[in-house]
Coordinates of C-alpha atoms and ligand atoms in Angstrom, one line a residue:
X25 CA 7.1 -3.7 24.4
X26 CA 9.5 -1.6 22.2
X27 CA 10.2 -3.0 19.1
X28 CA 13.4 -2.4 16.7
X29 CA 11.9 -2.2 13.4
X30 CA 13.8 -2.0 10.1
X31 CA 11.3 -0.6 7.5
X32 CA 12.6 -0.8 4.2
X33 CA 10.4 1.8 1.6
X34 CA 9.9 3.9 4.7
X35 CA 10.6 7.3 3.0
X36 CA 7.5 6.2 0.0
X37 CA 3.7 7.0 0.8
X38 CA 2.6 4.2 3.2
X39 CA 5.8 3.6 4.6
X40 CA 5.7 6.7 5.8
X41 CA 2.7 7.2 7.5
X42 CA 3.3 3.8 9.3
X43 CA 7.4 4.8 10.6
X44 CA 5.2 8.1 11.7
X45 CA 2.7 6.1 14.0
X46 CA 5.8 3.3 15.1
X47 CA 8.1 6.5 16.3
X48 CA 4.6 7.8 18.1
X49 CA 4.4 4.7 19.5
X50 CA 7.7 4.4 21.1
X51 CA 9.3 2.3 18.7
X52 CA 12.9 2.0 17.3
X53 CA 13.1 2.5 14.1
X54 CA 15.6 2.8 11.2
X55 CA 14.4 3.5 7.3
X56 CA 15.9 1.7 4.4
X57 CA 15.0 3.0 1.4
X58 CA 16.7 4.1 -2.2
X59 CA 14.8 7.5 -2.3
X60 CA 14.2 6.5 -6.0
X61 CA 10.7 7.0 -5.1
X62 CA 10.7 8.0 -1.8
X63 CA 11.6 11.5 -0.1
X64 CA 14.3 12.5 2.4
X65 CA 12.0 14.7 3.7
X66 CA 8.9 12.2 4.3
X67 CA 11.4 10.4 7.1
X68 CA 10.5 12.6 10.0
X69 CA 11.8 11.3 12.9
X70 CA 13.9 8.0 12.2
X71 CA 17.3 7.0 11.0
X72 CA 17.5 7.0 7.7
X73 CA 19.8 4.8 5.7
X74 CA 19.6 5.1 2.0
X75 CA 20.5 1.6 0.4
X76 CA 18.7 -0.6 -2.2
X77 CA 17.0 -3.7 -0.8
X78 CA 18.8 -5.2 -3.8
X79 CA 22.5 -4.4 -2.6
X80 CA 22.3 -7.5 -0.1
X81 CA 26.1 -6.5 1.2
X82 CA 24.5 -3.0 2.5
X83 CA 21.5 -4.6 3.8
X84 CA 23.1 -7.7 5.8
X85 CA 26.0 -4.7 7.3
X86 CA 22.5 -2.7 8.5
X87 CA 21.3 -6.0 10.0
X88 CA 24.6 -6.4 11.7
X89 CA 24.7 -2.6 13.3
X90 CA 21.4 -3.1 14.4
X91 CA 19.7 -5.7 16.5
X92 CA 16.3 -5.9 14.6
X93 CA 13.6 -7.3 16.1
X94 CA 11.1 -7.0 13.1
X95 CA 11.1 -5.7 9.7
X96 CA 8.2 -4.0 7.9
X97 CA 8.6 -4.2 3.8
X98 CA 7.1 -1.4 1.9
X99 CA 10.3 -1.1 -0.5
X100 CA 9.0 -2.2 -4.3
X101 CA 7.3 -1.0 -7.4
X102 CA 3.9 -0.2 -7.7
X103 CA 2.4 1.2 -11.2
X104 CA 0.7 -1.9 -12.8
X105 CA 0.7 -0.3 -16.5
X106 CA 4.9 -0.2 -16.1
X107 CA 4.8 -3.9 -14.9
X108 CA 3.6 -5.0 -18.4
X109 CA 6.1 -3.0 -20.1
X110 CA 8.8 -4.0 -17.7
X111 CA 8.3 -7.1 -16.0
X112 CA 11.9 -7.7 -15.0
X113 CA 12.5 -4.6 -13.0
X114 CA 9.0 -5.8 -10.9
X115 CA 10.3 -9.2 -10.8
X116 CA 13.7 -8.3 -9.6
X117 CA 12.3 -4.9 -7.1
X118 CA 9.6 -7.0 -5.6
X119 CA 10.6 -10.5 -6.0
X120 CA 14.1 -11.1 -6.2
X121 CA 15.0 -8.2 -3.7
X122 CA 12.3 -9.7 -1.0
X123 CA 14.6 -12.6 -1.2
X124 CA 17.6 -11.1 -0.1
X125 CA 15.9 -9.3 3.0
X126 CA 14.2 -12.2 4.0
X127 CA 17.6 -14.1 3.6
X128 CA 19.0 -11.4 6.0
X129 CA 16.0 -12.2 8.5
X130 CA 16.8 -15.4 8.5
X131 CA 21.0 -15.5 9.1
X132 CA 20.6 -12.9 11.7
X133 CA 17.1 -14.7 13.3
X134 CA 14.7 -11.7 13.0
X135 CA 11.8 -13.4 13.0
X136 CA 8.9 -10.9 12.9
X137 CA 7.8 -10.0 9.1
X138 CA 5.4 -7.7 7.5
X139 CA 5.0 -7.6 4.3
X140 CA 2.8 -4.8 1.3
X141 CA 0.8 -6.9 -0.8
X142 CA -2.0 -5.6 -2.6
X143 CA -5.7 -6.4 -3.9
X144 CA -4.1 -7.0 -7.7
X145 CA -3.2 -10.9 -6.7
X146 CA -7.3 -10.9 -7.2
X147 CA -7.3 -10.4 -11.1
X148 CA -10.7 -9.6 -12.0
X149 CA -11.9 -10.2 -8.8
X150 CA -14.8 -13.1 -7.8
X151 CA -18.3 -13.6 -9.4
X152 CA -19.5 -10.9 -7.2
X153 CA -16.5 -8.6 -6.5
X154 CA -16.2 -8.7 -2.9
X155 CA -13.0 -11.1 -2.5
X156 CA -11.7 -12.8 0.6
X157 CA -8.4 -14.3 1.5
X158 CA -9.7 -17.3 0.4
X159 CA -10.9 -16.5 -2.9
X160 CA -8.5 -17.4 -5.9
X161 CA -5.7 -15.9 -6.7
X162 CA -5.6 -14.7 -10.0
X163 CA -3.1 -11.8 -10.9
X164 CA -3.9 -10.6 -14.4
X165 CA -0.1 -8.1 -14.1
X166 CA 3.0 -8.8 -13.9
X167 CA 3.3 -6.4 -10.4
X168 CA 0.7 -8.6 -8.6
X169 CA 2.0 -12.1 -9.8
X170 CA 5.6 -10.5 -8.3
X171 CA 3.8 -9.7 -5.0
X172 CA 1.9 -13.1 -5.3
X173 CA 5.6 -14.7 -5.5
X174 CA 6.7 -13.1 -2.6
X175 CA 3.6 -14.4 -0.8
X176 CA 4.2 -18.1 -1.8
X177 CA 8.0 -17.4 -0.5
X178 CA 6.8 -16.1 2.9
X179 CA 4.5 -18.8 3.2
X180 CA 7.2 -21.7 2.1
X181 CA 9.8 -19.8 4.9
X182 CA 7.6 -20.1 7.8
X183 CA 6.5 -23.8 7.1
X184 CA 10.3 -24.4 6.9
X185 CA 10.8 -22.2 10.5
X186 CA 8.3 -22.4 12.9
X187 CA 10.1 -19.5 14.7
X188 CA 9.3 -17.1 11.6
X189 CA 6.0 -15.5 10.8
X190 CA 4.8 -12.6 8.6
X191 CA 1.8 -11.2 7.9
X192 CA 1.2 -10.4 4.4
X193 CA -1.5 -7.2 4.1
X194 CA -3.2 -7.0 0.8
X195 CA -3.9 -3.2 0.2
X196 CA -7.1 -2.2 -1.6
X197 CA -6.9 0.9 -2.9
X198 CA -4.9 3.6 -0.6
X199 CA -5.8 6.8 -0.7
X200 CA -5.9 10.1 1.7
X201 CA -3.1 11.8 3.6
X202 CA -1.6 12.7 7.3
X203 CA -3.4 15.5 8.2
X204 CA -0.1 17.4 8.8
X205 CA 0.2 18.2 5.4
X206 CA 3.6 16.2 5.7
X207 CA 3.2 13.3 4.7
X208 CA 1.4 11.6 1.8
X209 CA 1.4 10.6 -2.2
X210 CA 4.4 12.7 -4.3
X211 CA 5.2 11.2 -7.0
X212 CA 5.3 13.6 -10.6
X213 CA 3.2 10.6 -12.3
X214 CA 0.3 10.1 -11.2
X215 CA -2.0 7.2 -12.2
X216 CA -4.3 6.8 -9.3
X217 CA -7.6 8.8 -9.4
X218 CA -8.1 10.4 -6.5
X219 CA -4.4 12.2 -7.0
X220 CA -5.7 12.4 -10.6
X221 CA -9.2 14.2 -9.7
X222 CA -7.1 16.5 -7.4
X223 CA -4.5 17.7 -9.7
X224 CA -7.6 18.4 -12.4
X225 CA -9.2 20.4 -9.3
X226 CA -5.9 22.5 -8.8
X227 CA -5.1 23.4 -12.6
X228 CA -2.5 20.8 -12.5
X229 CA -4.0 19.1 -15.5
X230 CA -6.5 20.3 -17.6
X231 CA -8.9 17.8 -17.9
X232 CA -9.0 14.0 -16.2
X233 CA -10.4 10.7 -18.1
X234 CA -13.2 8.1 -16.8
X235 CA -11.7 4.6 -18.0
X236 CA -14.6 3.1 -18.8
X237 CA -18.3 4.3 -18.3
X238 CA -19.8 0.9 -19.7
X239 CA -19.3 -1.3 -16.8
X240 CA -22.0 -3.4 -15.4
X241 CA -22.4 -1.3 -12.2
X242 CA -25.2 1.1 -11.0
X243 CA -23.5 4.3 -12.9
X244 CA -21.2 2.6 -15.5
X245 CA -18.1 3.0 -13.8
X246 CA -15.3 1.0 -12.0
X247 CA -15.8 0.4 -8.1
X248 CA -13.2 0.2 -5.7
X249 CA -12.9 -0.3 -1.8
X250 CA -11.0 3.0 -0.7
X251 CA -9.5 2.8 2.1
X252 CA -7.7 5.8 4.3
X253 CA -3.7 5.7 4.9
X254 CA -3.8 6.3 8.5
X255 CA -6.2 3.1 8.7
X256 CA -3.8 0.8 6.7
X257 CA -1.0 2.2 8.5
X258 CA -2.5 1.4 12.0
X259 CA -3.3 -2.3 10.7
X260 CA 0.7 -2.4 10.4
X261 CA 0.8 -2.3 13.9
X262 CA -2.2 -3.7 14.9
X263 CA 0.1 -7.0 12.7
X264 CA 3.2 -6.1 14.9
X265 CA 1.4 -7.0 18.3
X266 CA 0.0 -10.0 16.7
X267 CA 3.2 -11.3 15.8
X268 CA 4.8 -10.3 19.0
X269 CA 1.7 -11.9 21.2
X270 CA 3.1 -15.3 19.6
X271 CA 0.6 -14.9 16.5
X272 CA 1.1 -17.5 13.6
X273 CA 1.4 -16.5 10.2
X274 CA -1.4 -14.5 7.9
X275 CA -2.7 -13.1 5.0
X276 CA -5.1 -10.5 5.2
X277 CA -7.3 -8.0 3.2
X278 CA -7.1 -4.4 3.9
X279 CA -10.2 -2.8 2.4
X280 CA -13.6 -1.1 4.4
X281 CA -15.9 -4.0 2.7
X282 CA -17.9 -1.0 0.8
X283 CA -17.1 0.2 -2.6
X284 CA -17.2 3.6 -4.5
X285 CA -17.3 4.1 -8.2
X286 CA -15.3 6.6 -9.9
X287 CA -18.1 9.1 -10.4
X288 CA -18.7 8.8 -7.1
X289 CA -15.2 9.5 -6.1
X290 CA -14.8 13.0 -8.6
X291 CA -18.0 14.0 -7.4
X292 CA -16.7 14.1 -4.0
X293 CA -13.4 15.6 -5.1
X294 CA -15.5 18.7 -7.0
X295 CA -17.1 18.8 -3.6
X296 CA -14.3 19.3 -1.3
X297 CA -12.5 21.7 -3.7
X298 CA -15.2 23.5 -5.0
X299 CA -13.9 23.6 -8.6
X300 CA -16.0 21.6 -11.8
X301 CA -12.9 20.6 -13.7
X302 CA -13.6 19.0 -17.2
X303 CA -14.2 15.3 -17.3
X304 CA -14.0 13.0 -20.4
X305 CA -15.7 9.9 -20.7
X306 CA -12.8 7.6 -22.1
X307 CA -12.3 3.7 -23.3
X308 CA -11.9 1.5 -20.5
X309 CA -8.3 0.7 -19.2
X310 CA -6.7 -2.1 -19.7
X311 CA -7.0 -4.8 -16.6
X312 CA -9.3 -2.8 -14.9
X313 CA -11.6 -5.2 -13.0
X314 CA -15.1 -3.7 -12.9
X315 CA -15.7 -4.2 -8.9
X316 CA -13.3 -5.0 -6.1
X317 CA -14.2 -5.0 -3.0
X318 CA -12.4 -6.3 0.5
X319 CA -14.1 -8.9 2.8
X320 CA -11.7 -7.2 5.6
X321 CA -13.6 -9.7 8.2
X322 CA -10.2 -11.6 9.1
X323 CA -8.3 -8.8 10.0
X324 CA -10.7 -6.8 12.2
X325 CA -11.1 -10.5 13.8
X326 CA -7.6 -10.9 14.2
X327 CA -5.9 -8.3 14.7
X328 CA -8.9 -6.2 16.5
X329 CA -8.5 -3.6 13.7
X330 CA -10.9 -1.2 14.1
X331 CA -10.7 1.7 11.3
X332 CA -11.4 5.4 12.1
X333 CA -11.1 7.1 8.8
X334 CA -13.7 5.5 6.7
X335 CA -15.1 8.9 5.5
X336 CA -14.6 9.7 1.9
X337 CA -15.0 12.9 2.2
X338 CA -12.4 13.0 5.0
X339 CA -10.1 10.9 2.8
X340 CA -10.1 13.0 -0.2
X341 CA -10.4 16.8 2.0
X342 CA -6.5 15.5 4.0
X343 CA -5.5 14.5 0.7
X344 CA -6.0 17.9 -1.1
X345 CA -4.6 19.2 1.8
X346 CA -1.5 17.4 1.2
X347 CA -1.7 18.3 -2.5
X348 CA -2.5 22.1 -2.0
X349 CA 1.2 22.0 0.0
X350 CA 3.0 20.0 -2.2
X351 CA 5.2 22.5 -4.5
X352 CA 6.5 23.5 -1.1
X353 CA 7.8 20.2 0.2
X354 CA 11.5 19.7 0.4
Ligands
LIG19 N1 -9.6 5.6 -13.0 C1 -10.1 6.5 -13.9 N2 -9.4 7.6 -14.3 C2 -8.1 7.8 -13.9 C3 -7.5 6.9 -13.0 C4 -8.3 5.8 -12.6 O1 -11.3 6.4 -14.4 O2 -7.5 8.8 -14.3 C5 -10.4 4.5 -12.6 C6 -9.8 3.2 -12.9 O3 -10.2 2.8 -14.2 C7 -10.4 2.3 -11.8 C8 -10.5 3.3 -10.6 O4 -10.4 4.6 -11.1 O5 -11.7 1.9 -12.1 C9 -9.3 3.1 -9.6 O6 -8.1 3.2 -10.4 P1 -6.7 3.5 -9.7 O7 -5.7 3.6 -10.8 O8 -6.8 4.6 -8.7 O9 -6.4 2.1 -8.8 P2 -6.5 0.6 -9.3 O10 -7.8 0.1 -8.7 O11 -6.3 0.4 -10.7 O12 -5.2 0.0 -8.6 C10 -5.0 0.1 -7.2 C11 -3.5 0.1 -6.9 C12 -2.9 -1.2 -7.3 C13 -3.7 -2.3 -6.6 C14 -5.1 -2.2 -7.0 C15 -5.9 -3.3 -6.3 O13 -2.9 1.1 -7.6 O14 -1.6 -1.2 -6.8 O15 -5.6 -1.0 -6.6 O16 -7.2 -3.0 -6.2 F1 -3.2 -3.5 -7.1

């Protein structure tokens, strides 16, 4: 059945690859999105209105031109070291602003809701790194406790409505591109490290840091649960034919359950790029949690996920693909 699916952040990484795979499969769907982040360019073949989630006028007059019947919300901020310098703009982009959308679901009855959460509402992760949805929440940041808010709202809304439900997907860490070339992380900044590795491996930087080499794992270094954007983004709709087949509210992990450390992941980036850039061992980053690792179990139970792209190597080779082409991106 043909869904009509606002997607607010739809012009930003994920929300991108996910409006490409809705359009492929025959849904309606119209962008919302403050390109303060996000590119013109990465909406390839939606509507695009360029609003703030925050300006609730703008967003309840979209609601009103268009009859949605679910909304997808990638629209927030996302660099953890900026939400401990500035809390407020991560409490008002990801908290306060998820208010006013979901307000807008509710006066005009949309009652179909996913929602980007991440791995962060974990902290430091459980005694043995591999978290659940049932393990504590424990966010250590001010960007996962404003996720972590948004969850407790979602959860209060549809105990309140029995005719709402969302599923909230906690992201581990994203990584990879579209094949296209299109489509994938921009963004001048860079803090994660497999865009980090990459721009070392093109002459972007010079040199790249390890945050820590001292951790309790087999080679000293951090390990995370990688996990391919074209996977994540299929779990998006994997949640929308849940929802639709009458399926109650969730929260679920979005990881492979396996883990890579860091020298694993630069190794493989010197691989697929052929280049030894310089690495420096550095101190350890603040927050870092040593392991963290999805238990994905609920969500290839539930929504029959079944991931394709679980290939490092594939992960990081589309994602230097998309980096090679970057300087010629509108
Ligand atoms: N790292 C380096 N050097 C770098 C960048 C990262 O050694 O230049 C290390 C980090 O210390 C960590 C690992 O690589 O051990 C991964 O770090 P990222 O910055 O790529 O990702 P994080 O695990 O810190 O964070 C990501 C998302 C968050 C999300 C979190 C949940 O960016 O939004 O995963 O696991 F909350």
């Amino acid at each position: 059945m043909k869904e009509k699916v606002l997607v607010t952040g739809g012009a930003g990484y994920i929300g991108s690859h996910v409006v490409k795979l809705l359009v492929d499969a025959g849904h309606d769907v119209v962008v919302y999105d403050n390109l303060s982040t996000g590119y013109r360019s990465a909406v390839l073949e939606a509507k695009l209105v360029v609003g703030d989630v925050g300006d609730c006028e703008k967003l309840d007059a979209t609601f009103s031109d268009e009859n949605f019947t679910a909304v997808m919300h990638f629209a927030g901020s996302i660099i953890v070291p900026e939400s401990v310098t500035d809390p407020i703009k991560y409490y008002i982009n990801n908290t306060t602003n998820s208010l006013c959308l979901l307000d807008c679901c509710v006066r005009h009855g949309v009652n179909r809701f996913i929602f980007s959460s991440t791995a962060a509402v974990y902290g430091m992760g459980g005694e043995s790194g591999s978290v659940s949805e049932s393990s504590p929440v424990n966010p250590i940041n001010p960007y996962g406790r404003s996720k972590l808010m948004t969850e407790w709202i979602l959860e209060d809304l549809s105990r309140s409505n029995s005719n709402f439900n969302f599923i909230a997907l906690r992201y581990f860490n994203v990584a990879g591109a579209d094949p296209s070339g299109k489509l994938g992380q921009r963004g001048p900044e860079a803090t994660h490290l497999i865009k980090v590795a990459l721009q070392a491996a093109l002459g972007v930087r010079e040199h790249m840091e390890i945050f820590g080499a001292d951790y309790d794992t087999p080679d000293g270094t951090g390990i995370r649960d990688y996990i391919h954007v074209l996977d994540l983004a299929q779990a998006h709709l994997d949640a929308l034919s849940y929802l639709r087949d009458d399926g109650n509210s969730q929260i679920l992990n979005c990881g492979y359950g396996r883990g890579f450390s860091v020298r694993e992941v630069i190794s493989m980036v010197k691989q697929v790029s052929g280049v030894d850039f310089k690495v420096i061992e550095s101190e350890r980053r603040a927050g870092d949690a040593p392991y963290l690792v999805a238990i994905p179990d609920r969500l290839e139970d539930l929504l029959e996920w079944r991931p394709k792209y679980r290939d490092l190597k594939w992960m990081i080779e589309t994602a230097y693909n998309f980096e090679q082409g970057i300087d010629q991106l509108s």
